Amino acid sequence: MRRIICRFEDGPTFLEHICRGQKSSDPLTFSFLGEFGLRHTETIRVAIIIDDPGERHDLHLQIGGRRPTQAHTGEGPRWRYDAQPTREDAVWLQMLVAKFSTAQRLNHRAA
């Protein structure tokens, strides 16, 4: 199983990589960029590291789609991947999103 590390400065930056479906029952999708070739439906292990507050979570995600991007830094193509958590790890991604969404909302109220 391929292992990928995604590092974010803080919670709001992490939330920029989360897509919500149109219905509340739709699974959350995690998006990231990569210069490697992942196959549709491939299951990968992703280490999500959020520097502030110093959290790390390992989740199993399944690739749902990929698109080429113009954001290019190397010799090979750069892809934007959309991945959904496996059934076992869906609750952990939901927890992270709820935690950082709440913190962001509270920080805006305090400002």
PDB file of C-alpha atoms in Angstrom:
ATOM      1  CA  MET A   1       0.000   0.000   0.000  1.00  0.00           C
ATOM      2  CA  ARG A   2       1.357   3.378  -0.987  1.00  0.00           C
ATOM      3  CA  ARG A   3       1.928   5.854   1.844  1.00  0.00           C
ATOM      4  CA  ILE A   4       1.596   9.596   1.285  1.00  0.00           C
ATOM      5  CA  ILE A   5       2.315  12.460   3.689  1.00  0.00           C
ATOM      6  CA  CYS A   6       0.202  15.627   3.479  1.00  0.00           C
ATOM      7  CA  ARG A   7       1.385  18.454   5.739  1.00  0.00           C
ATOM      8  CA  PHE A   8      -0.653  21.566   6.553  1.00  0.00           C
ATOM      9  CA  GLU A   9       0.287  24.718   8.424  1.00  0.00           C
ATOM     10  CA  ASP A  10      -2.946  24.832  10.421  1.00  0.00           C
ATOM     11  CA  GLY A  11      -6.576  23.732  10.592  1.00  0.00           C
ATOM     12  CA  PRO A  12      -7.964  26.291   8.110  1.00  0.00           C
ATOM     13  CA  THR A  13      -5.363  25.237   5.531  1.00  0.00           C
ATOM     14  CA  PHE A  14      -6.360  21.590   6.059  1.00  0.00           C
ATOM     15  CA  LEU A  15     -10.035  22.483   5.569  1.00  0.00           C
ATOM     16  CA  GLU A  16      -9.235  23.997   2.148  1.00  0.00           C
ATOM     17  CA  HIS A  17      -8.571  20.421   0.974  1.00  0.00           C
ATOM     18  CA  ILE A  18     -11.950  19.057   2.057  1.00  0.00           C
ATOM     19  CA  CYS A  19     -14.902  18.901  -0.329  1.00  0.00           C
ATOM     20  CA  ARG A  20     -18.403  18.216   0.905  1.00  0.00           C
ATOM     21  CA  GLY A  21     -21.058  16.516  -1.179  1.00  0.00           C
ATOM     22  CA  GLN A  22     -24.360  18.176  -1.969  1.00  0.00           C
ATOM     23  CA  LYS A  23     -26.243  15.964   0.502  1.00  0.00           C
ATOM     24  CA  SER A  24     -25.260  15.557   4.137  1.00  0.00           C
ATOM     25  CA  SER A  25     -25.077  11.788   3.571  1.00  0.00           C
ATOM     26  CA  ASP A  26     -22.433  12.205   0.839  1.00  0.00           C
ATOM     27  CA  PRO A  27     -18.944  11.230   1.976  1.00  0.00           C
ATOM     28  CA  LEU A  28     -16.289  13.870   2.540  1.00  0.00           C
ATOM     29  CA  THR A  29     -13.593  14.059  -0.114  1.00  0.00           C
ATOM     30  CA  PHE A  30      -9.976  14.916   0.597  1.00  0.00           C
ATOM     31  CA  SER A  31      -8.074  16.554  -2.281  1.00  0.00           C
ATOM     32  CA  PHE A  32      -4.318  16.758  -2.707  1.00  0.00           C
ATOM     33  CA  LEU A  33      -1.670  17.286  -5.391  1.00  0.00           C
ATOM     34  CA  GLY A  34       0.974  14.786  -6.408  1.00  0.00           C
ATOM     35  CA  GLU A  35       3.515  14.079  -9.111  1.00  0.00           C
ATOM     36  CA  PHE A  36       2.966  10.325  -8.892  1.00  0.00           C
ATOM     37  CA  GLY A  37       0.528   8.034 -10.646  1.00  0.00           C
ATOM     38  CA  LEU A  38      -2.249   6.648  -8.467  1.00  0.00           C
ATOM     39  CA  ARG A  39      -4.934   4.465  -9.974  1.00  0.00           C
ATOM     40  CA  HIS A  40      -8.686   5.051  -9.703  1.00  0.00           C
ATOM     41  CA  THR A  41     -10.030   3.068  -6.704  1.00  0.00           C
ATOM     42  CA  GLU A  42      -6.496   2.454  -5.337  1.00  0.00           C
ATOM     43  CA  THR A  43      -6.447   2.485  -1.527  1.00  0.00           C
ATOM     44  CA  ILE A  44      -3.612   4.498  -0.003  1.00  0.00           C
ATOM     45  CA  ARG A  45      -2.468   5.370   3.496  1.00  0.00           C
ATOM     46  CA  VAL A  46      -2.282   9.131   4.070  1.00  0.00           C
ATOM     47  CA  ALA A  47      -0.536  10.753   7.009  1.00  0.00           C
ATOM     48  CA  ILE A  48      -2.285  14.069   7.618  1.00  0.00           C
ATOM     49  CA  ILE A  49       0.008  16.331   9.626  1.00  0.00           C
ATOM     50  CA  ILE A  50      -1.322  19.648  10.935  1.00  0.00           C
ATOM     51  CA  ASP A  51       1.612  21.626  12.343  1.00  0.00           C
ATOM     52  CA  ASP A  52      -0.448  23.984  14.507  1.00  0.00           C
ATOM     53  CA  PRO A  53      -1.698  22.325  16.836  1.00  0.00           C
ATOM     54  CA  GLY A  54       0.816  19.503  16.223  1.00  0.00           C
ATOM     55  CA  GLU A  55      -1.524  16.697  15.152  1.00  0.00           C
ATOM     56  CA  ARG A  56      -0.900  13.663  12.992  1.00  0.00           C
ATOM     57  CA  HIS A  57      -3.527  11.220  11.765  1.00  0.00           C
ATOM     58  CA  ASP A  58      -3.054   8.202   9.494  1.00  0.00           C
ATOM     59  CA  LEU A  59      -6.086   7.463   7.353  1.00  0.00           C
ATOM     60  CA  HIS A  60      -6.857   4.971   4.610  1.00  0.00           C
ATOM     61  CA  LEU A  61      -8.327   6.706   1.574  1.00  0.00           C
ATOM     62  CA  GLN A  62      -9.530   5.416  -1.778  1.00  0.00           C
ATOM     63  CA  ILE A  63      -8.754   7.388  -4.930  1.00  0.00           C
ATOM     64  CA  GLY A  64     -11.999   8.523  -6.524  1.00  0.00           C
ATOM     65  CA  GLY A  65     -10.550  10.541  -9.372  1.00  0.00           C
ATOM     66  CA  ARG A  66      -7.594  12.483 -10.691  1.00  0.00           C
ATOM     67  CA  ARG A  67      -7.193  15.467 -12.999  1.00  0.00           C
ATOM     68  CA  PRO A  68      -4.105  17.099 -14.433  1.00  0.00           C
ATOM     69  CA  THR A  69      -3.290  20.529 -13.036  1.00  0.00           C
ATOM     70  CA  GLN A  70      -1.272  23.458 -14.254  1.00  0.00           C
ATOM     71  CA  ALA A  71       0.514  23.601 -10.901  1.00  0.00           C
ATOM     72  CA  HIS A  72       3.731  21.978 -12.014  1.00  0.00           C
ATOM     73  CA  THR A  73       7.086  21.877 -10.249  1.00  0.00           C
ATOM     74  CA  GLY A  74       8.893  18.861 -11.684  1.00  0.00           C
ATOM     75  CA  GLU A  75       9.524  16.993 -14.875  1.00  0.00           C
ATOM     76  CA  GLY A  76       6.500  14.700 -14.683  1.00  0.00           C
ATOM     77  CA  PRO A  77       2.807  15.595 -14.721  1.00  0.00           C
ATOM     78  CA  ARG A  78       1.157  16.945 -11.604  1.00  0.00           C
ATOM     79  CA  TRP A  79      -2.229  15.548 -10.624  1.00  0.00           C
ATOM     80  CA  ARG A  80      -5.034  16.667  -8.344  1.00  0.00           C
ATOM     81  CA  TYR A  81      -6.436  13.627  -6.579  1.00  0.00           C
ATOM     82  CA  ASP A  82      -9.819  13.317  -4.921  1.00  0.00           C
ATOM     83  CA  ALA A  83     -10.033  10.570  -2.324  1.00  0.00           C
ATOM     84  CA  GLN A  84     -12.698   9.326   0.045  1.00  0.00           C
ATOM     85  CA  PRO A  85     -11.951   7.648   3.368  1.00  0.00           C
ATOM     86  CA  THR A  86     -12.526   3.931   3.744  1.00  0.00           C
ATOM     87  CA  ARG A  87     -15.595   2.985   5.758  1.00  0.00           C
ATOM     88  CA  GLU A  88     -13.452   2.406   8.870  1.00  0.00           C
ATOM     89  CA  ASP A  89     -11.689   5.777   8.631  1.00  0.00           C
ATOM     90  CA  ALA A  90     -14.623   7.955   7.525  1.00  0.00           C
ATOM     91  CA  VAL A  91     -15.451   8.808  11.140  1.00  0.00           C
ATOM     92  CA  TRP A  92     -11.877  10.041  11.739  1.00  0.00           C
ATOM     93  CA  LEU A  93     -11.948  12.400   8.764  1.00  0.00           C
ATOM     94  CA  GLN A  94     -15.389  13.657   9.862  1.00  0.00           C
ATOM     95  CA  MET A  95     -14.001  14.244  13.357  1.00  0.00           C
ATOM     96  CA  LEU A  96     -11.043  16.251  12.028  1.00  0.00           C
ATOM     97  CA  VAL A  97     -13.290  18.375   9.826  1.00  0.00           C
ATOM     98  CA  ALA A  98     -15.749  19.007  12.677  1.00  0.00           C
ATOM     99  CA  LYS A  99     -12.944  19.874  15.088  1.00  0.00           C
ATOM    100  CA  PHE A 100     -11.215  22.394  12.835  1.00  0.00           C
ATOM    101  CA  SER A 101     -14.492  23.832  11.471  1.00  0.00           C
ATOM    102  CA  THR A 102     -15.633  24.509  15.039  1.00  0.00           C
ATOM    103  CA  ALA A 103     -12.280  26.043  15.988  1.00  0.00           C
ATOM    104  CA  GLN A 104     -12.369  28.274  12.913  1.00  0.00           C
ATOM    105  CA  ARG A 105     -15.921  29.401  13.713  1.00  0.00           C
ATOM    106  CA  LEU A 106     -15.000  30.169  17.336  1.00  0.00           C
ATOM    107  CA  ASN A 107     -11.868  32.073  16.318  1.00  0.00           C
ATOM    108  CA  HIS A 108     -13.908  34.260  13.937  1.00  0.00           C
ATOM    109  CA  ARG A 109     -16.390  35.062  16.697  1.00  0.00           C
ATOM    110  CA  ALA A 110     -13.604  36.003  19.116  1.00  0.00           C
ATOM    111  CA  ALA A 111     -11.917  38.315  16.601  1.00  0.00           C
TER     112      ALA A 111
END
